[in-house]
Coordinates of C-alpha atoms in Angstrom, one line a residue:
M114 CA -34.1 -30.7 -80.8
F115 CA -37.4 -28.7 -80.1
Q116 CA -37.0 -29.2 -76.4
R117 CA -33.3 -28.0 -76.4
L118 CA -34.4 -24.8 -78.1
I119 CA -37.2 -24.3 -75.4
S120 CA -34.9 -25.1 -72.7
G121 CA -32.2 -22.6 -74.0
C122 CA -34.9 -19.8 -74.3
V123 CA -36.2 -20.5 -71.0
K124 CA -32.6 -20.3 -69.3
M125 CA -31.6 -17.2 -71.3
V126 CA -34.9 -15.3 -70.3
Q127 CA -34.4 -16.3 -66.7
R128 CA -30.8 -15.0 -66.7
Y129 CA -31.3 -11.7 -68.5
L130 CA -34.9 -10.5 -68.0
P131 CA -35.3 -8.2 -65.2
E132 CA -38.5 -7.2 -63.2
P133 CA -41.2 -5.4 -65.4
F134 CA -40.4 -2.1 -63.7
I135 CA -36.7 -2.3 -63.9
F136 CA -37.3 -3.0 -67.7
A137 CA -39.4 0.2 -68.1
I138 CA -36.5 2.1 -66.5
I139 CA -33.9 0.5 -68.8
L140 CA -36.2 1.3 -71.8
T141 CA -36.4 4.9 -70.7
F142 CA -32.6 5.4 -70.9
I143 CA -32.2 3.4 -74.2
A144 CA -34.9 5.8 -75.7
A145 CA -33.1 8.7 -74.3
L146 CA -29.6 7.9 -75.4
L147 CA -30.9 6.9 -78.9
A148 CA -33.0 10.1 -79.3
M149 CA -30.1 12.5 -78.8
P150 CA -27.8 11.2 -81.7
I151 CA -30.5 10.1 -84.0
C152 CA -32.8 13.3 -83.6
H153 CA -29.7 15.7 -82.8
Q154 CA -31.6 16.4 -79.5
T155 CA -29.7 18.1 -76.4
P156 CA -29.9 16.2 -73.1
V157 CA -32.1 19.0 -71.8
E158 CA -34.6 18.7 -74.6
V159 CA -34.8 14.9 -73.9
V160 CA -35.4 15.4 -70.3
E161 CA -38.1 17.9 -71.0
H162 CA -39.8 15.7 -73.5
W163 CA -39.8 12.8 -70.9
G164 CA -41.0 14.9 -68.2
G165 CA -43.8 16.6 -70.2
G166 CA -45.0 13.3 -71.3
V167 CA -45.2 11.6 -68.0
W168 CA -48.8 12.5 -67.4
N169 CA -50.1 12.6 -70.9
L170 CA -51.8 9.1 -70.6
L171 CA -53.7 9.5 -67.5
A172 CA -57.1 9.2 -69.2
F173 CA -56.2 6.1 -71.3
S174 CA -54.4 4.8 -68.1
M175 CA -57.7 5.0 -66.3
Q176 CA -59.5 3.2 -69.3
M177 CA -56.9 0.5 -69.3
A178 CA -57.2 0.0 -65.4
L179 CA -60.9 -0.2 -65.8
V180 CA -60.9 -2.7 -68.5
L181 CA -58.5 -4.8 -66.5
V182 CA -60.3 -4.5 -63.0
C183 CA -63.9 -4.8 -64.5
G184 CA -62.7 -8.0 -66.5
S185 CA -61.2 -9.2 -63.4
T186 CA -64.3 -8.7 -61.3
L187 CA -66.4 -10.3 -63.9
A188 CA -64.1 -13.3 -63.9
A189 CA -64.4 -13.7 -60.2
A190 CA -68.2 -13.9 -60.3
P191 CA -69.5 -17.2 -58.6
V192 CA -71.1 -18.5 -61.7
V193 CA -67.9 -17.8 -63.9
K194 CA -65.9 -19.6 -61.2
R195 CA -68.2 -22.6 -61.3
G196 CA -67.7 -22.7 -65.0
I197 CA -64.0 -22.6 -64.8
S198 CA -64.0 -25.5 -62.2
V199 CA -66.1 -27.7 -64.7
L200 CA -63.9 -26.9 -67.5
A201 CA -60.7 -27.8 -65.4
S202 CA -62.0 -31.1 -64.9
L203 CA -61.9 -32.0 -68.6
P204 CA -58.2 -32.5 -69.4
K205 CA -56.5 -35.9 -68.4
S206 CA -53.2 -35.1 -69.6
S207 CA -50.6 -32.4 -69.4
A208 CA -50.6 -31.6 -73.2
G209 CA -54.4 -31.5 -73.0
A210 CA -54.4 -29.2 -70.1
I211 CA -51.8 -26.9 -71.7
A212 CA -53.8 -26.8 -75.0
L213 CA -57.3 -26.2 -73.2
V214 CA -55.8 -23.4 -71.0
T215 CA -54.5 -21.5 -74.2
A216 CA -57.8 -22.0 -76.2
V217 CA -59.8 -20.6 -73.2
S218 CA -57.5 -17.7 -72.7
A219 CA -57.2 -16.7 -76.3
I220 CA -60.9 -16.8 -77.1
A221 CA -61.5 -14.9 -73.8
C222 CA -58.8 -12.3 -74.7
W223 CA -60.3 -11.7 -78.1
L224 CA -63.7 -11.0 -76.2
N225 CA -62.1 -8.8 -73.7
W226 CA -58.5 -8.7 -72.8
G227 CA -58.8 -7.9 -69.2
F228 CA -61.3 -10.6 -68.7
G229 CA -59.3 -13.1 -70.7
L230 CA -56.0 -12.3 -69.0
I231 CA -57.4 -12.9 -65.5
V232 CA -59.8 -15.7 -66.4
G233 CA -57.0 -17.5 -68.2
V234 CA -54.7 -17.4 -65.1
I235 CA -57.6 -18.6 -62.8
F236 CA -58.2 -21.3 -65.0
A237 CA -54.5 -22.3 -65.1
K238 CA -54.4 -22.3 -61.3
E239 CA -57.7 -24.5 -61.2
I240 CA -56.1 -27.0 -63.5
A241 CA -52.8 -27.1 -61.6
R242 CA -54.9 -27.9 -58.5
K243 CA -56.9 -30.7 -60.2
L244 CA -54.1 -32.3 -62.5
P245 CA -50.8 -32.8 -60.7
G246 CA -47.7 -33.0 -62.8
V247 CA -48.4 -30.1 -65.2
D248 CA -45.5 -27.6 -65.7
Y249 CA -46.9 -24.7 -63.8
R250 CA -44.6 -22.2 -65.8
L251 CA -46.0 -23.4 -69.0
L252 CA -49.5 -23.3 -67.7
I253 CA -49.2 -19.6 -66.7
A254 CA -47.3 -18.8 -70.1
S255 CA -50.1 -20.6 -72.0
A256 CA -52.6 -18.5 -70.2
Y257 CA -50.7 -15.3 -71.1
S258 CA -50.1 -16.2 -74.6
G259 CA -53.6 -15.9 -75.6
F260 CA -53.2 -12.1 -75.0
V261 CA -51.6 -11.8 -78.5
V262 CA -55.0 -11.6 -80.1
W263 CA -56.4 -9.0 -77.9
H264 CA -55.9 -6.1 -80.0
A265 CA -57.4 -7.9 -83.0
G266 CA -60.5 -8.5 -80.6
L267 CA -63.6 -6.8 -79.3
S268 CA -61.5 -4.7 -76.8
G269 CA -58.7 -3.7 -79.1
S270 CA -58.0 0.0 -78.4
I271 CA -56.8 1.0 -81.9
P272 CA -59.7 -0.4 -84.0
L273 CA -62.3 0.8 -81.3
T274 CA -60.7 4.3 -81.6
M275 CA -61.0 4.1 -85.3
A276 CA -64.7 3.3 -85.0
T277 CA -65.2 6.3 -82.6
P278 CA -66.5 9.3 -84.4
G279 CA -65.5 12.9 -83.7
E280 CA -63.0 15.5 -84.4
A281 CA -60.2 13.8 -82.4
L282 CA -60.3 11.0 -85.0
T283 CA -59.6 13.5 -87.8
A284 CA -57.0 15.4 -85.9
A285 CA -55.0 12.2 -84.9
T286 CA -54.8 11.3 -88.5
N287 CA -53.9 14.6 -89.9
G288 CA -57.2 14.7 -91.7
I289 CA -56.9 11.4 -93.5
L290 CA -60.0 9.8 -91.4
T291 CA -62.8 12.1 -91.7
A292 CA -65.3 9.4 -90.8
P293 CA -65.0 6.5 -88.4
V294 CA -63.9 3.1 -89.7
P295 CA -66.3 0.5 -88.7
V296 CA -65.2 -2.7 -86.9
S297 CA -66.4 -4.6 -89.9
Q298 CA -63.3 -3.3 -91.7
T299 CA -60.9 -4.1 -88.9
I300 CA -61.9 -6.6 -86.1
L301 CA -64.6 -8.4 -88.0
H302 CA -62.9 -8.3 -91.4
P303 CA -62.5 -12.0 -92.8
Y304 CA -58.8 -11.7 -93.1
N305 CA -58.4 -10.6 -89.6
L306 CA -60.7 -13.4 -88.4
V307 CA -58.6 -15.9 -90.3
M308 CA -55.5 -14.7 -88.7
V309 CA -57.0 -14.8 -85.1
V310 CA -58.1 -18.6 -85.8
L311 CA -54.8 -19.4 -87.1
V312 CA -53.0 -17.9 -84.5
I313 CA -55.0 -19.5 -81.7
A314 CA -54.6 -22.8 -83.3
A315 CA -50.9 -22.4 -83.6
L316 CA -50.6 -21.4 -80.0
V317 CA -52.7 -24.4 -78.9
T318 CA -50.5 -26.7 -80.8
V319 CA -47.0 -25.2 -79.9
N320 CA -47.8 -24.7 -76.2
A321 CA -48.8 -28.4 -75.9
L322 CA -45.7 -29.5 -77.6
M323 CA -43.6 -27.3 -75.4
H324 CA -44.5 -29.4 -72.2
P325 CA -41.2 -30.8 -70.9
K326 CA -40.6 -34.4 -71.1
Q327 CA -38.4 -34.2 -67.9
G328 CA -37.5 -31.4 -65.3
V329 CA -41.3 -30.5 -65.0
V330 CA -41.7 -27.5 -62.6
T331 CA -44.9 -28.1 -60.6
V332 CA -46.5 -25.5 -58.3
D333 CA -46.1 -25.1 -54.6
P334 CA -49.3 -26.5 -53.0
S335 CA -49.4 -23.5 -50.7
L336 CA -50.0 -21.4 -53.7
L337 CA -53.0 -23.1 -54.6
V338 CA -54.8 -23.0 -51.3
E339 CA -58.5 -21.6 -51.7
E340 CA -58.9 -18.3 -49.7
T341 CA -61.2 -18.7 -46.8
A342 CA -64.8 -17.7 -47.9
E343 CA -66.2 -14.6 -46.3
V344 CA -69.0 -15.1 -43.8
S345 CA -72.3 -13.9 -45.1
E346 CA -73.5 -10.9 -43.1
T347 CA -77.1 -10.6 -41.9
A348 CA -79.0 -7.6 -43.5
D349 CA -80.7 -6.2 -40.3
T350 CA -80.3 -2.5 -40.8
P351 CA -81.6 -0.3 -43.8
A352 CA -78.0 0.4 -44.8
E353 CA -77.3 -3.5 -44.7
K354 CA -80.5 -4.1 -46.7
M355 CA -79.4 -1.8 -49.4
E356 CA -76.0 -3.1 -49.7
N357 CA -77.3 -6.6 -50.2
S358 CA -80.2 -5.8 -52.3
R359 CA -80.5 -7.6 -55.6
I360 CA -82.9 -5.2 -56.6
L361 CA -80.6 -2.3 -56.5
A362 CA -78.1 -4.3 -58.5
W363 CA -80.5 -5.1 -61.3
L364 CA -81.9 -1.7 -61.5
I365 CA -78.5 -0.1 -61.9
A366 CA -77.4 -2.7 -64.3
L367 CA -80.6 -2.1 -66.3
L368 CA -79.8 1.4 -66.6
G369 CA -76.3 0.9 -67.9
L370 CA -77.3 -2.0 -70.3
S371 CA -80.2 0.1 -71.4
Y372 CA -77.9 3.0 -72.3
L373 CA -75.7 0.6 -74.4
V374 CA -78.7 -0.8 -76.4
I375 CA -79.9 2.6 -77.1
K376 CA -76.4 3.9 -78.1
L377 CA -75.5 0.9 -80.2
F378 CA -78.9 0.0 -81.9
F379 CA -80.9 3.0 -82.0
R380 CA -78.5 5.8 -82.2
G381 CA -75.8 4.0 -84.4
G382 CA -73.2 4.6 -81.9
A383 CA -69.7 2.7 -82.0
F384 CA -68.8 -0.3 -79.8
D385 CA -65.7 1.6 -78.5
L386 CA -63.5 1.2 -75.5
N387 CA -65.9 2.8 -73.2
S388 CA -68.8 0.5 -74.5
V389 CA -66.7 -2.6 -73.6
I390 CA -66.0 -1.2 -70.1
M391 CA -69.7 -0.4 -69.4
L392 CA -70.7 -3.9 -70.9
F393 CA -68.3 -5.8 -68.5
L394 CA -69.0 -3.5 -65.6
F395 CA -72.8 -4.0 -65.5
V396 CA -72.7 -7.7 -66.6
G397 CA -70.4 -8.1 -63.6
V398 CA -73.0 -6.5 -61.2
I399 CA -75.7 -8.7 -62.4
L400 CA -73.5 -11.9 -61.8
H401 CA -72.3 -10.8 -58.6
G402 CA -76.0 -10.6 -57.4
T403 CA -75.5 -7.6 -54.8
P404 CA -73.8 -4.2 -54.8
L405 CA -71.7 -5.2 -51.7
S406 CA -70.6 -8.4 -53.4
Y407 CA -69.4 -6.5 -56.4
V408 CA -67.7 -3.8 -54.4
R409 CA -65.6 -6.5 -52.5
A410 CA -64.8 -8.4 -55.7
F411 CA -63.9 -5.1 -57.5
T412 CA -61.7 -3.9 -54.5
K413 CA -60.0 -7.2 -54.6
A414 CA -59.4 -6.9 -58.4
A415 CA -58.1 -3.5 -58.3
S416 CA -54.8 -4.5 -56.8
G417 CA -54.0 -6.2 -60.1
A418 CA -53.9 -2.7 -61.7
A419 CA -51.1 -1.5 -59.5
G420 CA -48.6 -2.3 -62.2
I421 CA -50.4 -0.4 -64.8
L422 CA -50.7 2.7 -62.3
L423 CA -47.1 2.6 -61.5
Q424 CA -45.5 1.9 -64.8
F425 CA -48.0 3.7 -67.2
P426 CA -46.5 7.2 -66.3
F427 CA -43.0 5.8 -67.1
Y428 CA -43.9 4.6 -70.5
A429 CA -45.8 7.8 -71.1
G430 CA -42.5 9.5 -70.6
I431 CA -41.0 7.2 -73.1
M432 CA -43.8 8.1 -75.5
G433 CA -42.7 11.8 -74.7
I434 CA -39.3 10.9 -75.9
I435 CA -40.3 9.2 -78.9
T436 CA -42.7 11.9 -80.0
G437 CA -40.8 14.9 -78.8
V438 CA -39.5 17.3 -81.4
G439 CA -36.4 19.5 -80.5
H440 CA -34.6 22.4 -82.2
S441 CA -33.7 20.2 -85.1
G442 CA -37.4 19.4 -85.9
I443 CA -36.9 15.7 -85.9
C444 CA -39.0 13.2 -83.9
F445 CA -37.6 9.7 -83.0
G446 CA -41.0 8.1 -83.7
T447 CA -41.1 9.9 -87.2
V448 CA -37.7 8.4 -87.8
I449 CA -38.8 5.0 -87.1
S450 CA -42.0 5.3 -89.2
D451 CA -40.4 7.1 -92.1
A452 CA -37.7 4.3 -92.4
C453 CA -40.7 1.9 -92.7
I454 CA -42.4 4.1 -95.3
S455 CA -39.1 4.8 -97.4
I456 CA -39.0 1.0 -98.3
S457 CA -42.7 0.3 -98.6
T458 CA -44.7 -0.7 -101.6
P459 CA -48.6 -1.1 -101.5
T460 CA -48.1 -4.8 -101.0
T461 CA -45.3 -4.6 -98.2
Y462 CA -46.8 -1.5 -96.3
P463 CA -48.9 -3.5 -94.0
L464 CA -46.3 -5.7 -93.1
L465 CA -43.7 -3.1 -92.5
T466 CA -46.2 -1.2 -90.6
F467 CA -46.8 -4.2 -88.4
L468 CA -43.0 -4.7 -87.8
C469 CA -42.7 -0.9 -87.0
A470 CA -45.5 -1.0 -84.5
A471 CA -43.8 -4.2 -83.0
V472 CA -40.7 -2.3 -82.4
L473 CA -42.2 0.7 -80.8
N474 CA -44.5 -1.6 -78.6
M475 CA -41.3 -2.5 -76.9
F476 CA -41.0 1.2 -75.7
V477 CA -44.6 2.0 -75.6
P478 CA -46.7 -0.9 -74.8
S479 CA -50.0 1.1 -75.2
G480 CA -52.5 1.2 -77.9
G481 CA -53.1 4.7 -77.2
G482 CA -49.3 5.5 -77.3
H483 CA -49.0 3.7 -80.9
W484 CA -52.1 5.7 -81.9
A485 CA -50.5 9.0 -81.0
I486 CA -47.2 8.2 -82.5
Q487 CA -48.2 6.4 -85.7
A488 CA -51.7 7.6 -86.7
P489 CA -50.6 11.0 -88.0
I490 CA -47.9 9.3 -90.0
M491 CA -48.8 5.9 -91.2
F492 CA -52.4 6.7 -92.3
A493 CA -51.2 9.4 -94.5
A494 CA -48.5 7.3 -96.1
G495 CA -51.0 4.4 -96.4
A496 CA -53.4 6.8 -98.3
N497 CA -50.8 7.9 -100.7
L498 CA -50.1 4.1 -101.5
G499 CA -53.7 3.2 -101.8
V500 CA -53.7 1.1 -98.7
D501 CA -57.1 0.6 -97.1
P502 CA -57.3 2.4 -93.6
G503 CA -58.7 -0.5 -92.0
L504 CA -55.8 -2.6 -93.1
T505 CA -53.2 0.0 -91.8
G506 CA -55.0 0.2 -88.5
T507 CA -55.1 -3.6 -88.1
A508 CA -51.5 -3.8 -89.0
I509 CA -50.6 -1.2 -86.1
A510 CA -52.9 -3.2 -83.9
W511 CA -51.3 -6.5 -84.4
G512 CA -47.7 -4.9 -84.1
D513 CA -48.9 -3.6 -80.8
A514 CA -50.2 -6.8 -79.4
W515 CA -47.4 -9.2 -81.0
T516 CA -44.4 -8.1 -79.0
N517 CA -46.4 -8.2 -75.9
L518 CA -45.4 -11.7 -75.7
I519 CA -41.9 -10.7 -74.5
Q520 CA -42.8 -7.2 -73.2
P521 CA -43.5 -7.9 -69.3
F522 CA -45.6 -5.0 -68.8
W523 CA -49.1 -6.5 -69.4
A524 CA -48.2 -9.8 -67.9
I525 CA -48.0 -7.9 -64.3
P526 CA -51.5 -8.8 -63.2
A527 CA -51.4 -12.3 -64.4
L528 CA -48.1 -12.9 -62.6
A529 CA -49.4 -11.3 -59.4
I530 CA -52.2 -14.1 -59.4
A531 CA -49.9 -16.7 -60.4
K532 CA -47.3 -15.6 -57.7
L533 CA -44.5 -16.1 -60.4
N534 CA -42.0 -13.8 -62.0
A535 CA -41.9 -12.6 -65.6
K536 CA -38.6 -14.6 -66.3
D537 CA -40.6 -17.8 -65.4
I538 CA -42.9 -17.6 -68.4
M539 CA -41.2 -15.4 -71.1
G540 CA -38.8 -18.2 -72.4
F541 CA -42.0 -19.9 -73.5
C542 CA -43.6 -16.8 -74.9
L543 CA -40.4 -16.2 -77.0
I544 CA -41.2 -19.5 -78.9
D545 CA -44.8 -18.3 -79.3
L546 CA -43.5 -14.9 -80.6
L547 CA -41.6 -16.6 -83.4
V548 CA -44.5 -18.9 -84.6
T549 CA -47.1 -16.3 -84.3
G550 CA -45.1 -13.8 -86.2
V551 CA -44.9 -16.0 -89.1
I552 CA -48.6 -16.3 -89.2
I553 CA -49.4 -12.6 -88.9
C554 CA -47.0 -11.6 -91.4
G555 CA -48.4 -14.0 -93.9
G556 CA -51.8 -13.0 -93.2
L557 CA -51.1 -9.2 -93.8
L558 CA -49.3 -10.0 -97.0
C559 CA -52.2 -11.9 -98.2
W560 CA -54.7 -9.2 -97.2
A561 CA -52.6 -6.5 -99.0
I562 CA -52.3 -8.7 -102.2
F563 CA -55.8 -10.0 -102.5

């Protein structure tokens, strides 16, 4: 019965899910067509809102691209690759391989989403190389499924934004948050940590059980051929010596990491998104050994950010439609959030906030976009109901991450490395969506009650 359900989901997704860029275009028109009757906006107003929003996420897009590229570059470091090869030799069965890929990816994504997303796929490909007979689609889907915990982890943009002091925080929340919310009340809160552990355990179990008994789709061996190693260059000229200088690499890394230590431990600064980027940047420089080695790895990893750079303006445009206010004075995002608030109680508010964020994530798969849309509304409503702001922010963050399992936007870099299409993995991810949704909903209810 379970295998038939999986097979049905896989076939349905393969038939109806378009390429991620086409998906973004379709969502654009859906948002536009809904905004006109719901918000009583004219076509001209919708077009203006879309065009005015296209470039509103450029700074955040750069941050997201750097998180991805720095994480990818770190995953490509020789010492990390050797560790991946050793781990890939451990599983002896298909189910064991799927379970291990899921666990490694999820834990890595919790630490840093860019690093986890890439290292999970690299690990999956290494296992496919060492253990024939494993369903390659499910391997990559398992590597991607761990992404669902990223917003509840150390690189989650919403909780890190909440932990960043400044006037922007107060302005974004309409004066509700006048002081930063420490990560101890969001990412490191006991209830959040329990949900993370339970979600990872469920993913490991379900993904292993999903491995098909028959009709296994293995990978084309040509996709697993190792790239030819670059011939090391001699360092004869002063320029070449500087390019291959370990001293320069260590000095610049020491500068960056020293700043982080001063900021976090001596100045009481927040471990925000920029801190995460800086940490992985300079650790990557150290592990690659020389500036030239890091530049080459970074350049190669940058191609994985192409999908983000192409699609983020379109999703920013969708956000413009969602947040735009016409002559009617009605905002599409406000309509969705108000519908959630109108039926909420202090107990159900976090759950409904999560579901509201999950719906919005299909149109705006960006933590920054969610923050712009929901922060002014949801924190005010949560304060009126007596809901802890850490819980409200965590609910938004989980909602933003949950439907990424069926929103192909963030799978683009992983799919580029795996040389698969979104439709190849999203059928398996749909099952993961249903299972993890039950756990997250239960966890948020318990957090609200107790």
